GROMACS .gro file of C-alpha atoms in nm:
model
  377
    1UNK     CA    1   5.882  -2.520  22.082
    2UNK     CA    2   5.603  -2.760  22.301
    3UNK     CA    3   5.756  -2.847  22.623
    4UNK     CA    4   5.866  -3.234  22.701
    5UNK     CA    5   5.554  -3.413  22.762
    6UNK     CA    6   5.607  -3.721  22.964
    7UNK     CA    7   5.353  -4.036  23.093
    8UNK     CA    8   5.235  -4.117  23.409
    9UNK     CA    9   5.106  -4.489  23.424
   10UNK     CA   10   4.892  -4.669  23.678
   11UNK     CA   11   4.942  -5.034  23.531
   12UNK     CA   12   4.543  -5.030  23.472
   13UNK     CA   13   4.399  -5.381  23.543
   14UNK     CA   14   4.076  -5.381  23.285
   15UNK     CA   15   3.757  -5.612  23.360
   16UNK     CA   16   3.834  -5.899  23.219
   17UNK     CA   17   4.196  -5.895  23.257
   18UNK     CA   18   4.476  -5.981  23.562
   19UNK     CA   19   4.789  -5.821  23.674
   20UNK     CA   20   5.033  -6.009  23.453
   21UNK     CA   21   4.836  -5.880  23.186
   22UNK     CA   22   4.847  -5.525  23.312
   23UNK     CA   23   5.236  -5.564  23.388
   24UNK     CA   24   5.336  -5.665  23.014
   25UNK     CA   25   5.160  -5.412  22.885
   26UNK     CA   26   5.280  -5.124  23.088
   27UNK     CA   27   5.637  -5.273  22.990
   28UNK     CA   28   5.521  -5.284  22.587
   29UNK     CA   29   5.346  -4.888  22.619
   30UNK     CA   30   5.684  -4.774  22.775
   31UNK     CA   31   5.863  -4.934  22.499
   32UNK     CA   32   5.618  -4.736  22.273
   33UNK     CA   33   5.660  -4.437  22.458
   34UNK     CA   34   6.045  -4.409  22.442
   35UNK     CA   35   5.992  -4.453  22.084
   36UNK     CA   36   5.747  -4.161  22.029
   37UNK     CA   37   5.978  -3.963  22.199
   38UNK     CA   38   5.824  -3.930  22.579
   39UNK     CA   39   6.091  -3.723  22.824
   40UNK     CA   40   5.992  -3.975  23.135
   41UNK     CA   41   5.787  -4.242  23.229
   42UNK     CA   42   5.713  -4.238  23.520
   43UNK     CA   43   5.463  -4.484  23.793
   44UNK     CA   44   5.230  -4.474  24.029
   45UNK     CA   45   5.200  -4.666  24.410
   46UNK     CA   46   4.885  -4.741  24.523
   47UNK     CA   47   4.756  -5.017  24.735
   48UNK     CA   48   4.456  -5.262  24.826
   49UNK     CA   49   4.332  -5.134  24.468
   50UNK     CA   50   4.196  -5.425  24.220
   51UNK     CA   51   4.198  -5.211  23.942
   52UNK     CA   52   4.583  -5.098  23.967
   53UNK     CA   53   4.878  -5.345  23.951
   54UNK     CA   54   5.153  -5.051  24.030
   55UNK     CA   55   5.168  -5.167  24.401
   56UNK     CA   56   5.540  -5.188  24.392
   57UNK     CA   57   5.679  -4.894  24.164
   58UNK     CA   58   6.037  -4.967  24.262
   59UNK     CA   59   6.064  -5.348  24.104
   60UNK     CA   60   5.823  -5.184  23.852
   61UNK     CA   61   6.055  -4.926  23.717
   62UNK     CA   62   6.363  -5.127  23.742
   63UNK     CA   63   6.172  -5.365  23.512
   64UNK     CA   64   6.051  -5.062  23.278
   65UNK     CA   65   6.442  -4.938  23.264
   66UNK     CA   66   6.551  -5.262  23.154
   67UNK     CA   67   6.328  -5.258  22.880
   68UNK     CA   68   6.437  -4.914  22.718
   69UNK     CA   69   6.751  -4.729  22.645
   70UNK     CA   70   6.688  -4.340  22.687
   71UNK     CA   71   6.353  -4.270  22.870
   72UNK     CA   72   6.398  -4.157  23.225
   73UNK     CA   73   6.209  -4.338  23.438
   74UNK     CA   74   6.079  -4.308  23.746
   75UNK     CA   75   5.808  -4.284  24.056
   76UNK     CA   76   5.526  -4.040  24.073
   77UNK     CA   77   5.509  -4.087  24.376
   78UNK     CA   78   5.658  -4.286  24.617
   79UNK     CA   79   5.400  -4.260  24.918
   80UNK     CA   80   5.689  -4.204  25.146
   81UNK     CA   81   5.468  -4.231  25.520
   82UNK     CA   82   5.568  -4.576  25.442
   83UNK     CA   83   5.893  -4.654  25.382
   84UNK     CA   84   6.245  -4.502  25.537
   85UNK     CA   85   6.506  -4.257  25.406
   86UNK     CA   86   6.787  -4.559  25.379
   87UNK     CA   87   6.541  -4.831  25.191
   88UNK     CA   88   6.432  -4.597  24.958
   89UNK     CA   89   6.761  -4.486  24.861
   90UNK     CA   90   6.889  -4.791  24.859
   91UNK     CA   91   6.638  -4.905  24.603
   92UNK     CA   92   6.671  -4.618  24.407
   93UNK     CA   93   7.042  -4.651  24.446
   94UNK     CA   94   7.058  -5.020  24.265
   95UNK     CA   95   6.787  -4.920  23.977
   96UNK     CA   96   7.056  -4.563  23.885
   97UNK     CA   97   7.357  -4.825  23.956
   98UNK     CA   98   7.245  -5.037  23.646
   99UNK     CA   99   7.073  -4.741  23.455
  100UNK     CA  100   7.293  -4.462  23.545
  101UNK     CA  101   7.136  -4.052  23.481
  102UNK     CA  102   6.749  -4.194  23.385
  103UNK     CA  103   6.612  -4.246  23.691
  104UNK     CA  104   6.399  -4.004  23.898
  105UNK     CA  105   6.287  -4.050  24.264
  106UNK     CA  106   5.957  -3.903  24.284
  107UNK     CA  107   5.822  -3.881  24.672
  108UNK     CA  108   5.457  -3.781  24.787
  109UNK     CA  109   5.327  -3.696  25.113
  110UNK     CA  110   5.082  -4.014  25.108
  111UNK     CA  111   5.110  -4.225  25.467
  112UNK     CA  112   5.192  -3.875  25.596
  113UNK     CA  113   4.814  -3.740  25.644
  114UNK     CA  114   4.645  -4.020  25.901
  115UNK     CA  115   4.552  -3.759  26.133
  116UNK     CA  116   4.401  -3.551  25.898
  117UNK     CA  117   4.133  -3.851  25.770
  118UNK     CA  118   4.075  -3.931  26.111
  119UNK     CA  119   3.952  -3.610  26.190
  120UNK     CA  120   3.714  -3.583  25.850
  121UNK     CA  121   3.596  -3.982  25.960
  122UNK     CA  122   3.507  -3.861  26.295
  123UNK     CA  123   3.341  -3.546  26.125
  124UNK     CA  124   3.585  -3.356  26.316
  125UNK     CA  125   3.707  -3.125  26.036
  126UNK     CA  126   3.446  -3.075  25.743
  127UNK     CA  127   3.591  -3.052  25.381
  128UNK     CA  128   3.625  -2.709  25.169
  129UNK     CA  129   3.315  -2.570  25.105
  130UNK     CA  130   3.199  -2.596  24.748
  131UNK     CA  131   3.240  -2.290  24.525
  132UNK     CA  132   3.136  -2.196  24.227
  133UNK     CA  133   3.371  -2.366  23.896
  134UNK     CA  134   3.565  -2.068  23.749
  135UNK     CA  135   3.811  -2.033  23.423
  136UNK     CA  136   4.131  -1.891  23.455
  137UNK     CA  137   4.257  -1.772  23.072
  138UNK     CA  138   4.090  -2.097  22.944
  139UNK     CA  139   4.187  -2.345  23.173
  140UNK     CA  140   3.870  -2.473  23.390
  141UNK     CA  141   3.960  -2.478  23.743
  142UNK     CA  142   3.645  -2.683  23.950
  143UNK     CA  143   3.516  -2.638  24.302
  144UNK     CA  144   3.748  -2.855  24.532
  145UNK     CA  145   3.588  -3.261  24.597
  146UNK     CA  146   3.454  -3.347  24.923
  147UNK     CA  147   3.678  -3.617  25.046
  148UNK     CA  148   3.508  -3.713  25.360
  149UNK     CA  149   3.342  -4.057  25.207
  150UNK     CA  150   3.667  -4.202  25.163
  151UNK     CA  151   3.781  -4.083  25.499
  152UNK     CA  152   3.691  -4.362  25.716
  153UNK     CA  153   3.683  -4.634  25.414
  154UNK     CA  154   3.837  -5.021  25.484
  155UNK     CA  155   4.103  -4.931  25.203
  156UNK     CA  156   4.218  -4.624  25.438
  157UNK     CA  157   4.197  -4.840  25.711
  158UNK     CA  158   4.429  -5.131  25.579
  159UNK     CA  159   4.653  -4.875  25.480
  160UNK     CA  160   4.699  -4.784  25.874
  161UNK     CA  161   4.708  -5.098  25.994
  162UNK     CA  162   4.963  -5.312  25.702
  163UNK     CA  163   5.128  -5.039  25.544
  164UNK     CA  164   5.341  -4.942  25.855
  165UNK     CA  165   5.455  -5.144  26.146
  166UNK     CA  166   5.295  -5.146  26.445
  167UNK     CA  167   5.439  -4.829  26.677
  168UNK     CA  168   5.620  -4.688  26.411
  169UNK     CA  169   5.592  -4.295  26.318
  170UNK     CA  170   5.661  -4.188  26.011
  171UNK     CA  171   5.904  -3.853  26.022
  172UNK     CA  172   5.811  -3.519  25.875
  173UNK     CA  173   5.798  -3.447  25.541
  174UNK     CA  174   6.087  -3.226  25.521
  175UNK     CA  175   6.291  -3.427  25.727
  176UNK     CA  176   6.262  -3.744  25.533
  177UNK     CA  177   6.374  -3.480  25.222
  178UNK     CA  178   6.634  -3.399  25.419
  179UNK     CA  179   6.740  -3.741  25.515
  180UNK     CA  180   6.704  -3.858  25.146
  181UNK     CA  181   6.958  -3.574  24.999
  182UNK     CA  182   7.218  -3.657  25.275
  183UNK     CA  183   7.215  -3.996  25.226
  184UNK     CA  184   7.224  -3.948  24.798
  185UNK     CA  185   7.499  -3.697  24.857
  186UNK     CA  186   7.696  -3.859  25.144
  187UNK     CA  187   7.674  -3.631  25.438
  188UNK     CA  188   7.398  -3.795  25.651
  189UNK     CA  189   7.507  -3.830  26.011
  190UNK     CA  190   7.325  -3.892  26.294
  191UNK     CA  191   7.306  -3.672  26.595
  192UNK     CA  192   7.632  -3.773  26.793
  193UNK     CA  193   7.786  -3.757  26.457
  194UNK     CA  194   7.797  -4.141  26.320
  195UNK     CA  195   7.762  -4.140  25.982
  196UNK     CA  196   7.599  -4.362  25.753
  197UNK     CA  197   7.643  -4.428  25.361
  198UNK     CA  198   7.426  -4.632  25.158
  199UNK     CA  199   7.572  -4.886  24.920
  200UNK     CA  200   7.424  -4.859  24.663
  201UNK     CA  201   7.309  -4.521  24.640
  202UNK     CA  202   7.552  -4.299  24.766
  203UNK     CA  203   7.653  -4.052  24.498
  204UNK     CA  204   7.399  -4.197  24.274
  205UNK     CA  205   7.278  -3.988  23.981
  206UNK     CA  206   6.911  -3.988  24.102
  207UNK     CA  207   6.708  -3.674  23.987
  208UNK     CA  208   6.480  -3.550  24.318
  209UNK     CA  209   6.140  -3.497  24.237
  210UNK     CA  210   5.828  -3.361  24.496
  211UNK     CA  211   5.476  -3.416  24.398
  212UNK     CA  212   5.170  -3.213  24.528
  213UNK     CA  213   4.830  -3.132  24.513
  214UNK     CA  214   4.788  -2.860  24.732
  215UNK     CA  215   4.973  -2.520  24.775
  216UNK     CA  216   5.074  -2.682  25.174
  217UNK     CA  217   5.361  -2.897  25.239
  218UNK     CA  218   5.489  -3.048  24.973
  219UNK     CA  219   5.477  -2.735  24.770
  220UNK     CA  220   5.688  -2.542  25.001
  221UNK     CA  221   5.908  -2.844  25.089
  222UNK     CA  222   6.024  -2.850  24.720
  223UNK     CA  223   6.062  -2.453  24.683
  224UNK     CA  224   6.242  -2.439  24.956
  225UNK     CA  225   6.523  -2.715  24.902
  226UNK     CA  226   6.492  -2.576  24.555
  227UNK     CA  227   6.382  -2.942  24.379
  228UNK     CA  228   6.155  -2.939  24.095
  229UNK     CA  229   5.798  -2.965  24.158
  230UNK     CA  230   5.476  -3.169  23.988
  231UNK     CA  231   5.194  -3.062  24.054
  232UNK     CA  232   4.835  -3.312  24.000
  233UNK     CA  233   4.571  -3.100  23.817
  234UNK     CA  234   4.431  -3.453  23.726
  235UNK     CA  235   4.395  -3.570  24.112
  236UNK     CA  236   4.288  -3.217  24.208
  237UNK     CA  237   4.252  -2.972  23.951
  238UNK     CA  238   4.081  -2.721  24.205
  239UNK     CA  239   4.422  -2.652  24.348
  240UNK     CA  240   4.631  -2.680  24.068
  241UNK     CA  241   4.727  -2.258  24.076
  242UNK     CA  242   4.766  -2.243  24.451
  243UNK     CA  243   5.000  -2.545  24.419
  244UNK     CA  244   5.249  -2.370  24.169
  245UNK     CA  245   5.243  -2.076  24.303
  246UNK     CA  246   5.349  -2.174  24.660
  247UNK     CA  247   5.618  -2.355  24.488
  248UNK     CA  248   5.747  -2.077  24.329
  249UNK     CA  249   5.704  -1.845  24.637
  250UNK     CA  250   5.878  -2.052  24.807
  251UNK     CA  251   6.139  -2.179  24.622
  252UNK     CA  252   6.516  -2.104  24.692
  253UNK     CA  253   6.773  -2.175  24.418
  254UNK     CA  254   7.004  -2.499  24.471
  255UNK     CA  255   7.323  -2.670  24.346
  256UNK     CA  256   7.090  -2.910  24.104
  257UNK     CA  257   6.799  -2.635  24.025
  258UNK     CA  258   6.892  -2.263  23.995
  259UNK     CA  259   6.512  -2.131  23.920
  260UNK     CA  260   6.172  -2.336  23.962
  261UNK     CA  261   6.074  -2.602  23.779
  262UNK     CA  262   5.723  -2.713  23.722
  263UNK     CA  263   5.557  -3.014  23.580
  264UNK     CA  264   5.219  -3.032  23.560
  265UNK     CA  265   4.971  -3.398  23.539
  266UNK     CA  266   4.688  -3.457  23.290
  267UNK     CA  267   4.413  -3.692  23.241
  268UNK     CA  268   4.385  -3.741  22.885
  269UNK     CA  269   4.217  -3.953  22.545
  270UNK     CA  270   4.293  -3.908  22.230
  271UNK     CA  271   4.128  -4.093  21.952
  272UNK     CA  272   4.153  -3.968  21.566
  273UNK     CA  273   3.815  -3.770  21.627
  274UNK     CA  274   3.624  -3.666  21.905
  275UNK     CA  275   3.357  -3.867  21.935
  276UNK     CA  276   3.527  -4.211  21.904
  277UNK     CA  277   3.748  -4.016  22.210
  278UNK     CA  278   3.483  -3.963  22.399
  279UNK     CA  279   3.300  -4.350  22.355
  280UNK     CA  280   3.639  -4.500  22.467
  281UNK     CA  281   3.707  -4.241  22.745
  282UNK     CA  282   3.344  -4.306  22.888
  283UNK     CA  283   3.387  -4.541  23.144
  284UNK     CA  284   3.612  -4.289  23.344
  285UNK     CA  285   3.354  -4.111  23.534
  286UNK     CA  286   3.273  -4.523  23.696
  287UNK     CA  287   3.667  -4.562  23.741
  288UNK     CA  288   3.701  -4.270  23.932
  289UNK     CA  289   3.357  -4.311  24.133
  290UNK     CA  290   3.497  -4.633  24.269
  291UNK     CA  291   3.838  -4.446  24.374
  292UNK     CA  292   3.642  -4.142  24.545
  293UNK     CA  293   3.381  -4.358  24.709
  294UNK     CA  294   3.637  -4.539  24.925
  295UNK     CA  295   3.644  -4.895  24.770
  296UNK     CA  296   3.977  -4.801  24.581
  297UNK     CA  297   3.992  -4.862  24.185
  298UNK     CA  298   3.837  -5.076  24.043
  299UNK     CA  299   3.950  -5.276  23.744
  300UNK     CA  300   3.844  -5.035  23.476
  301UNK     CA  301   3.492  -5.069  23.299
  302UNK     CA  302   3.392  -5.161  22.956
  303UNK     CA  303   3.166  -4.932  22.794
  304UNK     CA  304   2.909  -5.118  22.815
  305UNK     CA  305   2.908  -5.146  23.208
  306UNK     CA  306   2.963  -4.815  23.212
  307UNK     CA  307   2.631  -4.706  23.030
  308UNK     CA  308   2.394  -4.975  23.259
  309UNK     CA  309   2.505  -4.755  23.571
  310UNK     CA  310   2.270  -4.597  23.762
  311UNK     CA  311   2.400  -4.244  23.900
  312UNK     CA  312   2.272  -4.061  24.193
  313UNK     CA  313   2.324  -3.666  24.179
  314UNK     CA  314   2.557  -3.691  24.491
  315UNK     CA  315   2.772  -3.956  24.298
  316UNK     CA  316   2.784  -3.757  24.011
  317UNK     CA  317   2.885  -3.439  24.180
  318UNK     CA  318   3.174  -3.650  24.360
  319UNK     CA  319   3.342  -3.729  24.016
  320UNK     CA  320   3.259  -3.401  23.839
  321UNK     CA  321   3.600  -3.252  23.913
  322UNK     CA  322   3.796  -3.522  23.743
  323UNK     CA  323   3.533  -3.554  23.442
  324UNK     CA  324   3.529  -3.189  23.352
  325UNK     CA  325   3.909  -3.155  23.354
  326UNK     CA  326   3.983  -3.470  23.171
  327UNK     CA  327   4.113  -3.385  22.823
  328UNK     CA  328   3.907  -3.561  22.598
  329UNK     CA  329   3.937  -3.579  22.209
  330UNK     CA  330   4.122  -3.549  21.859
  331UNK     CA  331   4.499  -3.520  21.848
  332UNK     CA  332   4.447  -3.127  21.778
  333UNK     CA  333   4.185  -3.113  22.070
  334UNK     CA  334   4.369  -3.236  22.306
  335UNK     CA  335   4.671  -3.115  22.206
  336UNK     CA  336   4.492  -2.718  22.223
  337UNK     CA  337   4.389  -2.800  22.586
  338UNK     CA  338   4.741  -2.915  22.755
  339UNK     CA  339   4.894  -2.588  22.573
  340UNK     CA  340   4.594  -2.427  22.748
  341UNK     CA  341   4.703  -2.588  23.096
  342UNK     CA  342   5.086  -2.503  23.020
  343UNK     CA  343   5.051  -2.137  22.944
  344UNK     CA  344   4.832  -2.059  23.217
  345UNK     CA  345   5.014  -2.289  23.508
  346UNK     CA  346   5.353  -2.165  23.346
  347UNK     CA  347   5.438  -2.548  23.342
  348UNK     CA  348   5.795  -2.626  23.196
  349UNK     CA  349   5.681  -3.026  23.154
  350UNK     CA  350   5.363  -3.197  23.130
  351UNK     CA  351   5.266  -3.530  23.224
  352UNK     CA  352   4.969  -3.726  23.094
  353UNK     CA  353   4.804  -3.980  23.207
  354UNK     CA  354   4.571  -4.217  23.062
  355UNK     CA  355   4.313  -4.526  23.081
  356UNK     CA  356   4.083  -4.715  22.846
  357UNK     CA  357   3.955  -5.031  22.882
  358UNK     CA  358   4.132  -5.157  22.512
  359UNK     CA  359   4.522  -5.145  22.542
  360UNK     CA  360   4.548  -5.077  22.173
  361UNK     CA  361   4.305  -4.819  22.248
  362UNK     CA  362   4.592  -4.652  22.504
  363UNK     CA  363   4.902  -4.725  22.318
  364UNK     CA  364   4.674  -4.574  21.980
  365UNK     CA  365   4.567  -4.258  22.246
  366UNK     CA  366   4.963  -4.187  22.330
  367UNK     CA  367   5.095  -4.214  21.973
  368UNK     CA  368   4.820  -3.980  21.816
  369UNK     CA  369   4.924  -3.700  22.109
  370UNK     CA  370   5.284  -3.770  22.066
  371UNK     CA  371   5.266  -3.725  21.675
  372UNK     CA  372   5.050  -3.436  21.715
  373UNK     CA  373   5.275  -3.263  22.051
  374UNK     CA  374   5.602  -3.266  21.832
  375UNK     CA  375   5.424  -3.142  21.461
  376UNK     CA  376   5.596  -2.827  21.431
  377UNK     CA  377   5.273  -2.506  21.506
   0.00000   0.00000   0.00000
């Protein structure tokens, strides 16, 4: 039996198009989605970003819940160096009050890493050296990206200086966890023993979810409150093993999770044959250039645009990570790769993600994989 096989979506803004646009259609593919039978759906935050309208995932998913019946919903990830313990479970809180046992509170260490730019900006720390690609039982596992040209970009920088108030420090990882689960379950209290509950989210029947790309924090953070873990082979396939295997290292079995759990991200097109797959899936390599050079994504290309670009060898070695490892193809070929990443990451979920600059394109991409991911092998 295939594992669940869930969606992670962006809320793409395509040349040509605008963020209402982008919003209605996210709302009509997760429709579509609960209909093919998707286990989640869950959305992205990121900021300053013209080509992404998924700024706000809270009001996002609450709007995405409303719309469906039986998909879970949810964030992937919150970027929690942002926001506080309370607000997010208070938002959280209302969206489960309404939609009670579908909604999942995804959090990321995003906000939480300022000190570690600042240091590749000022050419402090220098990124991994480059290796040598390698294949692990099938599953092609790239040299790790250098980050350091987004390091000091004006999109990092605006995150700094709007994203958090002035003075304000945002708390370790594991404490905000911490504070989080308290507050859900009702035993927060503060150091001289005052207590606080959240109304609404007290009790609420929010499913706990930490995302990672690295086998560092957030991987052991999640094994060791024993909460199930996602890991991003699409952001970073290089560390996709390392990541689930500190997880499961360090995990420790809890009330909600007795033994790890593992989901695992994709970057995927499916078309009915290969190479119409790869014509619609060729702007990607621009997309992604745009995210990795600093400027933050850009609305995503037509073909078209995509073919006129000139690339330099460095620009081309900056994307090559996330080219190689996207899953490109027929229902069967794609299909034969994300069994390929589940058996050899050990994954118990998968979530794919995808963009093309046609919608019916996407919605056409998701319903060819779902059709094909629950034909009986």
């Amino acid at each position: 039996m295939s594992v669940p096989l869930s969606i992670l979506d962006l809320a793409p803004i395509v040349s040509g198009s605008d963020p209402r646009r982008a919003l209605r259609e996210t709302v009509e593919l997760a429709r579509r989605a609960e209909e093919s039978g998707y286990h989640r759906y869950w959305l992205a935050e990121h900021h300053f970003t013209p080509g992404v309208a998924s700024s706000a995932p809270q009001v996002l998913i609450a709007l995405v819940a409303a719309a469906t019946e039986r998909i879970r919903v949810g964030s992937g990830a919150v970027q929690t160096g942002h926001v506080t313990a309370p607000v997010l479970v208070e938002q959280f809180g209302t969206i489960d009050a309404l939609h009670p046992g579908r909604v999942d509170l995804g959090l990321g260490r995003s906000g939480h890493r300022k000190s570690q730019f600042a240091e590749l900006a000022a050419g402090v720390s220098k990124p991994e050296a480059r290796t040598e690609a390698r294949t692990v039982d099938g599953l092609l596992i790239p040299p790790p990206a250098d980050f350091s040209r987004i390091a000091g970009s004006p999109t990092l920088r605006l995150y700094t200086a709007l994203l958090q108030q002035q003075g304000a420090e945002a708390p370790e990882f594991a404490e905000l966890v911490d504070e989080i689960t308290a507050l859900i379950e009702g035993t927060f209290k503060l150091s001289d023993g005052t207590e606080a509950h959240i109304v609404p989210g007290e009790d609420a029947e929010l499913q706990l979810w930490i995302l990672g790309s690295s086998g560092g924090e957030s991987a052991r953070v999640a094994g060791e409150r024993g909460l199930p873990f996602a890991a991003n082979y699409h952001v970073a396939p290089s560390a996709v093993l390392e990541a689930v295997e500190a997880y499961r290292e360090a995990f420790k079995p809890s009330a909600a999770l007795p033994a790890p759990h593992v989901m695992v991200s994709a970057d995927v097109v499916v078309a009915p044959d290969d190479e119409t797959a790869r014509r619609i899936a060729s702007p990607y390599a621009l997309w992604v250039l745009s995210v990795r050079d600093g400027r933050g994504a850009i609305p995503f290309p037509t073909e078209e645009d995509a073919a006129a670009h000139v690339w330099t060898d460095e620009d081309r070695a900056l994307v090559a990570d996330r080219v190689d490892t996207q899953f490109v193809g027929s229902p069967q070929t794609v299909a034969d790769r994300l069994r390929t990443l589940q058996r050899v990451t050990g994954a118990d979920e998968l979530l794919v993600t995808t963009i093309v600059h046609d919608h019916t394109d996407r919605l056409r991409s998701f319903e060819l994989l779902a059709e094909e991911w629950n034909t009986p092998q």
